[in-house]
XYZ file of C-alpha atoms in Angstrom:
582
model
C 163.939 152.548 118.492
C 166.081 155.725 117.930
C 169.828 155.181 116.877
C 171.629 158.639 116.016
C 168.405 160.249 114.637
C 167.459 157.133 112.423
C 164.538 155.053 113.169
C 165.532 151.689 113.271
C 163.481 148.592 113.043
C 165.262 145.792 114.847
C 163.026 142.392 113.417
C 165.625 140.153 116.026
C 168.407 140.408 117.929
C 169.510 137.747 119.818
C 171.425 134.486 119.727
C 171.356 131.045 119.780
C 167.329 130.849 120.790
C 164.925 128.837 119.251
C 163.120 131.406 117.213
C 159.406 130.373 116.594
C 159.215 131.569 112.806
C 156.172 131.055 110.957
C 157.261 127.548 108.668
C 155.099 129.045 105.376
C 156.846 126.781 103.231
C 157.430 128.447 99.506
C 157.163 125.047 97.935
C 154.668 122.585 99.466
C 154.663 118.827 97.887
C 151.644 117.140 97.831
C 152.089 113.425 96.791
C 154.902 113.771 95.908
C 154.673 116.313 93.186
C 155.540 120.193 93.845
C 152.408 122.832 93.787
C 154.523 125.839 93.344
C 152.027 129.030 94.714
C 151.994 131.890 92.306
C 152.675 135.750 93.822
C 152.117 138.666 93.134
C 155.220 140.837 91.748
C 155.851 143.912 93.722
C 156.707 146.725 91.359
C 159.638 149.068 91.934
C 161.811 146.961 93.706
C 164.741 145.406 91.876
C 167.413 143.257 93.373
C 170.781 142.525 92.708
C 172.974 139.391 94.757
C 176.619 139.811 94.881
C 178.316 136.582 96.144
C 181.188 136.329 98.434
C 183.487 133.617 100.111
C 182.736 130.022 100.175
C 180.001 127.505 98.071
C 177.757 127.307 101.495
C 177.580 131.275 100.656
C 176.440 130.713 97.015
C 173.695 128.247 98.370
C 172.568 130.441 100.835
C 171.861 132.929 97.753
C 170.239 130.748 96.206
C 168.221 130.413 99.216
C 167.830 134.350 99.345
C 166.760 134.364 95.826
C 164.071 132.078 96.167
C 162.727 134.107 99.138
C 162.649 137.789 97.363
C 161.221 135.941 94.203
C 158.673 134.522 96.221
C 157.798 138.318 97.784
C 157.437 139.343 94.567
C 160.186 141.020 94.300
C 162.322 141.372 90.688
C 165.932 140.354 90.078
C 168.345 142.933 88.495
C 170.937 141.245 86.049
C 173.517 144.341 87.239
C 173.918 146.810 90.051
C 172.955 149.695 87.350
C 169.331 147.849 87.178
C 168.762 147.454 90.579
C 167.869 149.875 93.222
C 168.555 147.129 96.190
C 171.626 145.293 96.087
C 172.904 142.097 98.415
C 175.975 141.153 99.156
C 176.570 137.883 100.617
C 179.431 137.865 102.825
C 182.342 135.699 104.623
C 184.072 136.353 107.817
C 186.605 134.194 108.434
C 189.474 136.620 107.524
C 190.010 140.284 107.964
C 190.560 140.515 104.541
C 187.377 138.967 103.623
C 185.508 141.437 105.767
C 187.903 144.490 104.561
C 186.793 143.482 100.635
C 183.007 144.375 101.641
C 183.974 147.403 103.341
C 185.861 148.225 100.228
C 182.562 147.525 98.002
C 180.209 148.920 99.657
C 182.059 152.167 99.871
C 182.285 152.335 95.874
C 178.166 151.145 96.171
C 177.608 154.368 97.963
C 179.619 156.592 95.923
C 178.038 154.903 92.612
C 174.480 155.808 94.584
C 175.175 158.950 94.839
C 177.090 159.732 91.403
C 174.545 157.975 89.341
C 171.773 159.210 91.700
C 170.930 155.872 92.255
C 169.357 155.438 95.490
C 170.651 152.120 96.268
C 169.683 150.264 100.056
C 172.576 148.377 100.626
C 172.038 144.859 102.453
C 174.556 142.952 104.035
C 174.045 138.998 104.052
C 175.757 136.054 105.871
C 178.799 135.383 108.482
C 179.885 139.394 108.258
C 176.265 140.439 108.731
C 176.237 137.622 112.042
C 179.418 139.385 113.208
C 178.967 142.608 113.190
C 175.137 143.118 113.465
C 174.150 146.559 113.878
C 177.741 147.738 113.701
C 177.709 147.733 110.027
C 174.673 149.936 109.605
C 175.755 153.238 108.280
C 174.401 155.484 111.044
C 176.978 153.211 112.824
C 179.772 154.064 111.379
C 181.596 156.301 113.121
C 185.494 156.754 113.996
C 184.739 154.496 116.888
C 184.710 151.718 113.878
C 188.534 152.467 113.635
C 189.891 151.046 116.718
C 191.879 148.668 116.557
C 194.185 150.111 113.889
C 193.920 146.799 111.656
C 193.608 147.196 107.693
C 189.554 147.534 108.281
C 189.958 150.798 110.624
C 192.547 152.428 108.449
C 190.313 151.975 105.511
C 187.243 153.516 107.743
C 188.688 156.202 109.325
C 190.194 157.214 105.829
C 187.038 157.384 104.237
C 185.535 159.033 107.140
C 188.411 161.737 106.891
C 188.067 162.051 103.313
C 183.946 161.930 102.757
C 181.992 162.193 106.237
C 178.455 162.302 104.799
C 179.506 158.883 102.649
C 179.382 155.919 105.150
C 180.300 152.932 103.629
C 177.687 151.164 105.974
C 174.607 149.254 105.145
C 170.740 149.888 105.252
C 170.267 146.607 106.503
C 172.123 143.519 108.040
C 170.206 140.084 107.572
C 172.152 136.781 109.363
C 172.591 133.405 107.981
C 169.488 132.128 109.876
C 167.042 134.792 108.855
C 166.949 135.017 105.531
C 163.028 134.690 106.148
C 162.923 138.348 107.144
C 164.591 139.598 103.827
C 161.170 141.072 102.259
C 160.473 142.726 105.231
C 164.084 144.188 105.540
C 163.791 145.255 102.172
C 160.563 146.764 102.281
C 161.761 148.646 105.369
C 165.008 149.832 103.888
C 162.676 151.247 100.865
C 160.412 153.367 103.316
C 163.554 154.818 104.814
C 164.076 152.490 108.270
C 167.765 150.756 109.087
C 167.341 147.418 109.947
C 168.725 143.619 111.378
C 167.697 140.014 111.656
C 170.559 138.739 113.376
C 168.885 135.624 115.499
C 170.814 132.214 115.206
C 168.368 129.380 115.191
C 168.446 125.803 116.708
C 166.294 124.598 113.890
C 166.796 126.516 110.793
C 167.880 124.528 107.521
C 165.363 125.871 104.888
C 165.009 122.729 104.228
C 161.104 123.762 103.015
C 162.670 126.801 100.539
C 163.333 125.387 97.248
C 166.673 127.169 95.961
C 166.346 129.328 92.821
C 169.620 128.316 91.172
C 171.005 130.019 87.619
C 170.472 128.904 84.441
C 173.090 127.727 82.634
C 173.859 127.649 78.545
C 176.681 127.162 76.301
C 178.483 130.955 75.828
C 179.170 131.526 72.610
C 182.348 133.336 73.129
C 185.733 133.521 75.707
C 183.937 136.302 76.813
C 180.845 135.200 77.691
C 179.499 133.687 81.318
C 177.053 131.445 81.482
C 173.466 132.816 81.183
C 170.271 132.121 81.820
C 167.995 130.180 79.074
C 165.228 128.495 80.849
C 167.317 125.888 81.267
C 168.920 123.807 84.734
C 172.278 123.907 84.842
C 173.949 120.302 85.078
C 175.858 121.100 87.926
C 174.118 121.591 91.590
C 174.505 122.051 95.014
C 172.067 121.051 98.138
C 172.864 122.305 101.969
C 171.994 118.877 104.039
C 172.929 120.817 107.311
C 174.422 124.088 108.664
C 176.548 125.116 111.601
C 179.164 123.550 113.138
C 179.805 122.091 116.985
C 183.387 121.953 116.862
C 184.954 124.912 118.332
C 188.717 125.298 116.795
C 190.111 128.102 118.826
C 190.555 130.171 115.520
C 187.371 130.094 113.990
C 184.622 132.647 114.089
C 182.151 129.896 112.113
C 180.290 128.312 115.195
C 179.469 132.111 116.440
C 178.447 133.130 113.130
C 177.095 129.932 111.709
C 175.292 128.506 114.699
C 175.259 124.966 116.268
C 174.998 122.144 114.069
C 171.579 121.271 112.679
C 170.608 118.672 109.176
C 168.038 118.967 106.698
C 166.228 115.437 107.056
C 167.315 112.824 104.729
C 164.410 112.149 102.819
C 164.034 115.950 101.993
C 167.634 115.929 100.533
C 167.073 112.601 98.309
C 164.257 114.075 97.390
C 165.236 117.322 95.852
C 168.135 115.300 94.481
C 165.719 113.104 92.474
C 164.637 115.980 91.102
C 167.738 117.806 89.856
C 168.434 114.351 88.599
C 164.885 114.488 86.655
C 165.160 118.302 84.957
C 168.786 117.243 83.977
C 171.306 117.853 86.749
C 174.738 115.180 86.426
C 176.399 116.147 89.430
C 175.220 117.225 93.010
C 177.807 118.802 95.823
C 176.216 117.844 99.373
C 177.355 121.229 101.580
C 177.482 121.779 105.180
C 180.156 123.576 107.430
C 181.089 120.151 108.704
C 178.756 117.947 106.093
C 180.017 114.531 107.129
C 178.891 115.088 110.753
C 175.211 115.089 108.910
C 172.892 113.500 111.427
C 169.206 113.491 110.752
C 167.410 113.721 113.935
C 163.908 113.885 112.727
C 161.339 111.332 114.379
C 161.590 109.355 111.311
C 164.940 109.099 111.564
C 165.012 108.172 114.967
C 162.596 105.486 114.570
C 164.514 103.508 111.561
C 168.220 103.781 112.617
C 169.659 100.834 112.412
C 172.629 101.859 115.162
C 172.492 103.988 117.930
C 176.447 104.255 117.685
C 178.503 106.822 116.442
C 181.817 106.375 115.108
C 184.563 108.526 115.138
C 187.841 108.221 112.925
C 190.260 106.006 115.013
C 192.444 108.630 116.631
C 190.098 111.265 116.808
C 188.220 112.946 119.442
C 185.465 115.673 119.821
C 184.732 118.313 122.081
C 180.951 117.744 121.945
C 178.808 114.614 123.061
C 178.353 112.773 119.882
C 174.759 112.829 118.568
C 173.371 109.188 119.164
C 170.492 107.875 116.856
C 169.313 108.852 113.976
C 170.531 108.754 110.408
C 174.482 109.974 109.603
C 176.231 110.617 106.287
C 177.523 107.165 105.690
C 173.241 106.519 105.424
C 173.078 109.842 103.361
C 175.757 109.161 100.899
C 174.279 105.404 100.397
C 171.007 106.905 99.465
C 171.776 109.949 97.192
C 174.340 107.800 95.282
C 171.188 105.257 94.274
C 169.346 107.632 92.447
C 171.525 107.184 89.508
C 174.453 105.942 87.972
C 174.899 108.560 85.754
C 174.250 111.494 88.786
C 177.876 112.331 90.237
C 178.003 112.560 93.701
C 180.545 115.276 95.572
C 180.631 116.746 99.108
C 182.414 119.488 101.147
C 183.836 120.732 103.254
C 184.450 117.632 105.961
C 186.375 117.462 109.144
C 188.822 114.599 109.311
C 187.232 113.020 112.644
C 184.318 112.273 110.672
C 185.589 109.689 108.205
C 184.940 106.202 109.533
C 185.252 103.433 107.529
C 182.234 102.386 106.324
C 182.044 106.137 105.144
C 185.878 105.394 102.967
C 183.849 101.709 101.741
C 181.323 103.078 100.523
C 183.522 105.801 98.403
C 185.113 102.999 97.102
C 181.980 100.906 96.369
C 180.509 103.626 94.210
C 182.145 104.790 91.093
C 180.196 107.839 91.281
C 181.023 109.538 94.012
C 184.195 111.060 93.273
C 187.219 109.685 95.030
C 188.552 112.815 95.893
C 188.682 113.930 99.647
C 189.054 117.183 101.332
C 191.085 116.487 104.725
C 191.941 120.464 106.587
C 194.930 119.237 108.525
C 195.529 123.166 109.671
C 199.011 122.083 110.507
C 201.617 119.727 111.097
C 202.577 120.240 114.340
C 201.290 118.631 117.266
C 201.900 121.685 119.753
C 199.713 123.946 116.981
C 197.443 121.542 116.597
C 196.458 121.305 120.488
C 196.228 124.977 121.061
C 194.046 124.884 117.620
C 191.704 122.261 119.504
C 191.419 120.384 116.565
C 191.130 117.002 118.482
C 193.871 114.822 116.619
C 197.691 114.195 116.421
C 199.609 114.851 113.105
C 200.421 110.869 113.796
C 196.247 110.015 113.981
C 195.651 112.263 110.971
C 198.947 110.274 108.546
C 197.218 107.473 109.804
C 194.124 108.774 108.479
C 195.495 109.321 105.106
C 197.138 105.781 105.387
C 194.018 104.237 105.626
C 191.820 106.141 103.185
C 194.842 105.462 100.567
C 194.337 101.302 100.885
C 190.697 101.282 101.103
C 190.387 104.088 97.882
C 193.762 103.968 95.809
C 193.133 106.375 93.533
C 192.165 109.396 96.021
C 192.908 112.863 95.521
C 193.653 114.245 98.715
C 193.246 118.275 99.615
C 193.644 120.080 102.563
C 193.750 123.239 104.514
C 196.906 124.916 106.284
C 197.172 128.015 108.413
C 200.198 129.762 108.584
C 201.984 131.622 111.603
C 198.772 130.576 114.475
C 199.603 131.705 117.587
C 202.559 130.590 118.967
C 203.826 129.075 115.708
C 207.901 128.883 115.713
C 209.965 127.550 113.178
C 209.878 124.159 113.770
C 206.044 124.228 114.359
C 206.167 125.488 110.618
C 208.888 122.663 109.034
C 206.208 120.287 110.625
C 203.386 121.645 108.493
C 205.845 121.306 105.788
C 206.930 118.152 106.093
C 203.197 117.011 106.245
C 202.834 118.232 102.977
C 205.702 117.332 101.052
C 204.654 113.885 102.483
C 200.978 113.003 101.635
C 201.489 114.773 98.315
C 198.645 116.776 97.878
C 196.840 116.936 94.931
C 195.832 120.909 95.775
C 196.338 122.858 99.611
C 194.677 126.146 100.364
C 196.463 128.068 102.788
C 195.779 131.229 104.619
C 197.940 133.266 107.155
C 196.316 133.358 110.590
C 193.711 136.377 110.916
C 192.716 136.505 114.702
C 189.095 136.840 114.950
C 187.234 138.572 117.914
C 184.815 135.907 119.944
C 186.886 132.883 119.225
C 188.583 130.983 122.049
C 191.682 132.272 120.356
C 191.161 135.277 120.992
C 190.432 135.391 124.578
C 192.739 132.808 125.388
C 195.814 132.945 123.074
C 198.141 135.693 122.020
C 198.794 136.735 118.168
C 202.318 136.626 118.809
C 203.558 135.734 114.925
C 204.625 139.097 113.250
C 202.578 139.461 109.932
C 206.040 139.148 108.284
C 206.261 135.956 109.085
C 203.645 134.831 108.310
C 203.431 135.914 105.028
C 206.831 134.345 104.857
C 205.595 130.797 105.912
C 202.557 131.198 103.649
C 204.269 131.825 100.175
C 206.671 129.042 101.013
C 204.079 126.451 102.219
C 202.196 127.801 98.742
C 204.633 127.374 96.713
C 205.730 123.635 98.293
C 201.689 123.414 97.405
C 201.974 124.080 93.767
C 205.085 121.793 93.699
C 202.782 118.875 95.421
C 199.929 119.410 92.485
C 202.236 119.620 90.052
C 203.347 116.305 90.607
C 200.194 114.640 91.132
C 198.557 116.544 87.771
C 202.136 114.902 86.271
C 201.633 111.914 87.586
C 197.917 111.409 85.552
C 199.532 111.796 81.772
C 198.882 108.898 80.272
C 196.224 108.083 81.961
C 192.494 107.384 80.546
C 189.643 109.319 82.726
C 185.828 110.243 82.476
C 185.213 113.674 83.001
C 182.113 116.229 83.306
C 182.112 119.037 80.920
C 181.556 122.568 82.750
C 181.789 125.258 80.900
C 183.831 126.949 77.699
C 187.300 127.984 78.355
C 187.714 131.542 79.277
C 190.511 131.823 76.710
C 189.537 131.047 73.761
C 186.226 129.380 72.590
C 187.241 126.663 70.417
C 188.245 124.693 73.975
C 185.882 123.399 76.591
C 187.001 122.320 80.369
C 185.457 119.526 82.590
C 186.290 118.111 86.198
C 188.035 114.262 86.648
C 186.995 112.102 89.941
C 189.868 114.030 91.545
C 188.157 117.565 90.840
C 191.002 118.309 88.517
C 190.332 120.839 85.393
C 190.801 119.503 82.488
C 190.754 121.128 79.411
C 189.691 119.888 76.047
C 189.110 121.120 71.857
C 185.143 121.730 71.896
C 184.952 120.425 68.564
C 186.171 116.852 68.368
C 187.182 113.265 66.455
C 186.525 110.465 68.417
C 189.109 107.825 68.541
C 189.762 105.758 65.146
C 189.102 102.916 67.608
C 186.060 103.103 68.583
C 183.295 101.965 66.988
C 180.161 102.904 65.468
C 181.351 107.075 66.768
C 180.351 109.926 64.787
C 182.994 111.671 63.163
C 182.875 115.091 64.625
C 181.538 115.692 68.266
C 180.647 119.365 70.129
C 180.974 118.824 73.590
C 178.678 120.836 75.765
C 177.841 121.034 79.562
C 176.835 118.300 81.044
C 177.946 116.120 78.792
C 180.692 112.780 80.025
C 183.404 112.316 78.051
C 186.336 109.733 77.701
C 189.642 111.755 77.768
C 193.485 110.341 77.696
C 195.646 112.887 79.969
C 198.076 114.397 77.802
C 199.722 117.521 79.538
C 199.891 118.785 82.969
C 200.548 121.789 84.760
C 200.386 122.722 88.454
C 196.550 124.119 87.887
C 194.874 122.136 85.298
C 195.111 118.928 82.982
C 194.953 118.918 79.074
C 193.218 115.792 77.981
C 193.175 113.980 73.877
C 189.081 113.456 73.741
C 188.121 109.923 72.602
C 184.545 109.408 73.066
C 181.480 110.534 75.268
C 180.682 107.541 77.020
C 177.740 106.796 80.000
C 179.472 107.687 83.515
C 178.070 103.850 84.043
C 179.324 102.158 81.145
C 183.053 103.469 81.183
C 185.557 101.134 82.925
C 189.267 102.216 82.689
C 190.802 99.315 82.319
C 188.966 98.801 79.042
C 189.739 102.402 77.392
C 193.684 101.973 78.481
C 193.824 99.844 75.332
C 192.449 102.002 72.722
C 194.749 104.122 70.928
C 194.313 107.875 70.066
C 194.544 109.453 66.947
């Protein structure tokens, strides 16, 4: 196929269809132990992933990696190594999408200065969007209607450089990351190409992630690199897509319709982490606590056929009946180990029924901290959103997941000036805030997105003025809110996960509470004068749990006295409240 003198190989183009791809898992398990295949490495191409937007973006890299290792392909450690470079990419925002443009302009004029000959790939939701569009035989001054920040950016570059299109070589989509090698391998012998195809089935469940290595930098200025060694944190992707249609967001058409890994493959893997040293595992999905595992398996050993919705809540799908559901998930994963932390994003507030919020409470490790997206505080907003609760339902909500876990963090997501938003709409939003007292909000003014239900239904009547306007001030009643809940934890005696070394200056280290709060801490430490038996200097590293007493606070982070590491299963707070710090 012929597009503007360019031959262009088009692997798939279509969506929503159950694509028959051949399953040739990269990782087969025989009895239980993992016979990794051995391939061949392909000389001459070298590949470097650039990572943008959410943590379901960094696991589908992960993903991606695994699949070009397994092709034989090599990994680049910079853009100067590499002569194919991947960007993984969001687009939920304008300004998400307007950041790629941005970089893959300056990729092409690097290319070309440095006499590079980079292929450009574009990954993920902005690849699903756009499709063939963002190939650079594409882009043309056509690109630059309507006059939004992308086609001003476009038809300036255009103006200024026409032979430099800021496209890409090839576009692959967030279901067919199986194509990659041939994409790549295409791009190489001079073809334009895109995998675009949204799958029914598709959760890679079969692809075992290649994830970083982590060690200990030795400086402020060094990141974490790779030493043959797992890094103690991980994340898994137990399903992908989402069913829920809010009339703002582009994820369903990008993302595809809800689909979960099954449960034993996820417990599985998680054992594993668990085994080579992982202490804390994120379960991801676009909508993870609508998990349902649907496999014949599952179906057979449900114990309910019911499915339970938050009181209050509603869907605009049929609920999925049988099978296996987070609440079953969450049980299982959080057996493996005591000492294995347990986290999950991002959730949708209809999906929280209570023996979800017991079980929380049951286990001390999964972390008691909850994401809720509320979106708004207005019940006007919140119907044209199609979000499928009250603000009423959803302070009910919080009401109940405050009894049955006390100590919750609670963080949400706001969008300011949605169509139609007045003033009071907005007060409503901020009188949500100011009272559940957030521990952290992330809030966005409203980018309209073409396909959505907004956008063919609803007009984008807020001036970007205002919503600006509404946005700094909801921000700044934000960092008010976390202040006082980061204030409101001096004093107090916590367990926390070491991460990393502080990015300004090396003689500190920084961990994560229950409530997903940074704390920061010296690296080089005296345990407590009251505790027994402790050495008398400790270096804290990665992965290692540690007793801290909160002694400082700002809006962002905590700053913690160190008293002891301690067993995530042996500390009890009630006992360390008592023991004094030097």
């Amino acid at each position: 196929m012929l597009i503007k003198g360019y031959d262009f190989a088009l692997v798939s183009l279509f969506m929503m269809k159950k694509v028959n791809r051949p399953q040739q898992a990269l990782v087969s398990t025989v009895n239980g132990a993992q016979n990794k295949r051995r391939f061949t490495t392909q000389p001459g191409v070298h590949v470097f992933i650039e990572v943008y937007g959410c943590r379901m973006n960094q696991s589908d890299a992960e993903i991606a990696r695994s699949i070009i290792h397994a092709a034989g392909f090599q990994e680049a450690q910079s853009v100067e190594q590499a002569n194919t470079v991947l960007l993984m990419t969001c687009a939920i925002r304008e300004s998400a999408e307007l950041k790629i443009w941005k970089r893959l302009h300056h990729l092409r004029l690097l290319s070309i200065r440095k006499n590079l000959d980079l292929k450009l790939g574009v990954l993920g939701c902005m690849a699903e969007r756009l499709k063939e569009r963002l190939l650079s035989p594409n882009i043309t001054s056509s690109q630059c209607d309507p006059p939004d920040s992308v086609g001003t950016f476009l038809k300036d570059v255009l103006n200024a450089r026409p032979s430099c299109r800021p496209g890409a070589d090839f576009v692959c989509g967030p279901d067919a990351y199986r194509d990659l090698p041939a994409l790549i391998r295409g791009a190489h012998a001079g073809q334009y190409g895109a995998s675009v195809a949204l799958s029914l089935e598709e959760t890679y469940a079969d692809v075992t992630p290649v994830r970083r290595c982590q060690s200990v930098p030795e400086s402020a200025e060094d990141l974490p690199a790779a030493n043959g060694s797992l890094s103690p944190f991980a994340q898994i992707s137990v399903m992908r897509g989402c069913d829920n249609m809010c009339t703002y967001c582009i994820v369903p058409f990008v993302r595809g319709r809800e689909r979960s890994r099954s449960l034993r493959s996820i417990v599985d893997e998680s054992k594993q982490l668990f085994n080579e040293g992982v202490k804390e595992i994120t379960l991801l999905g676009q909508n993870v606590n609508s998990y349902c595992d649907r496999s014949k398996d599952a179906l057979l050993n449900a114990e309910s056929d019911e499915v339970t919705l938050t009181p209050g809540f509603r869907t605009v799908y049929r609920p999925k009946r049988g099978g296996r559901h987070f609440a079953d998930l969450l049980d299982e994963v959080s057996q493996i180990s005591p000492e294995l932390r347990i986290r999950f994003t991002s959730p949708h507030p209809k999906d929280f029924p209570i023996e979800v919020l017991q079980l929380i409470a049951e286990r001390a490790n999964i972390c008691s901290h909850l994401h809720l997206p509320a979106q708004s505080g207005s019940r006007a907003v919140l119907d044209r959103m199609g979000r499928g609760y009250t603000p009423e339902a959803y302070s009910n909500l919080v009401e109940t997941v405050r009894k049955i876990i006390p100590d919750v963090a609670l963080t949400s997501d706001f969008i300011t000036g949605f169509c139609g938003e007045t003033d009071a709409d907005h007060e409503a939003t901020v009188d949500l805030v100011r009272k559940v007292g957030y521990a952290f909000i992330f809030c966005y003014p409203f980018s309209m997105r073409e396909k959505t239900r907004a956008y063919h239904r609803l007009v984008d009547d807020v001036p970007q003025e205002v919503k600006t306007r509404r946005f700094e001030e909801l921000r700044q009643i934000g960092r008010q809110s976390s202040l006082a809940f980061n204030q409101s934890q001096i004093g107090r005696t916590q367990l926390i996960l070491i991460e990393g070394i502080s990015r300004r200056s090396s003689q500190f280290v920084y961990g994560r509470n229950d409530s997903n709060v940074k704390v920061i801490v010296p690296r080089l430490v005296t345990p407590s004068a009251d505790v027994q038996n402790a050495p008398s200097t400790v270096t804290l590293n990665p992965g290692d749990y540690c007793v801290v007493k909160i002694c400082n606070a700002s809006s962002q982070t905590l700053h913690g006295h160190f008293m002891q590491t301690c067993a995530a299963a042996s500390f009890d707070r009630t006992v360390w409240e008592h023991i004094k710090i030097q």
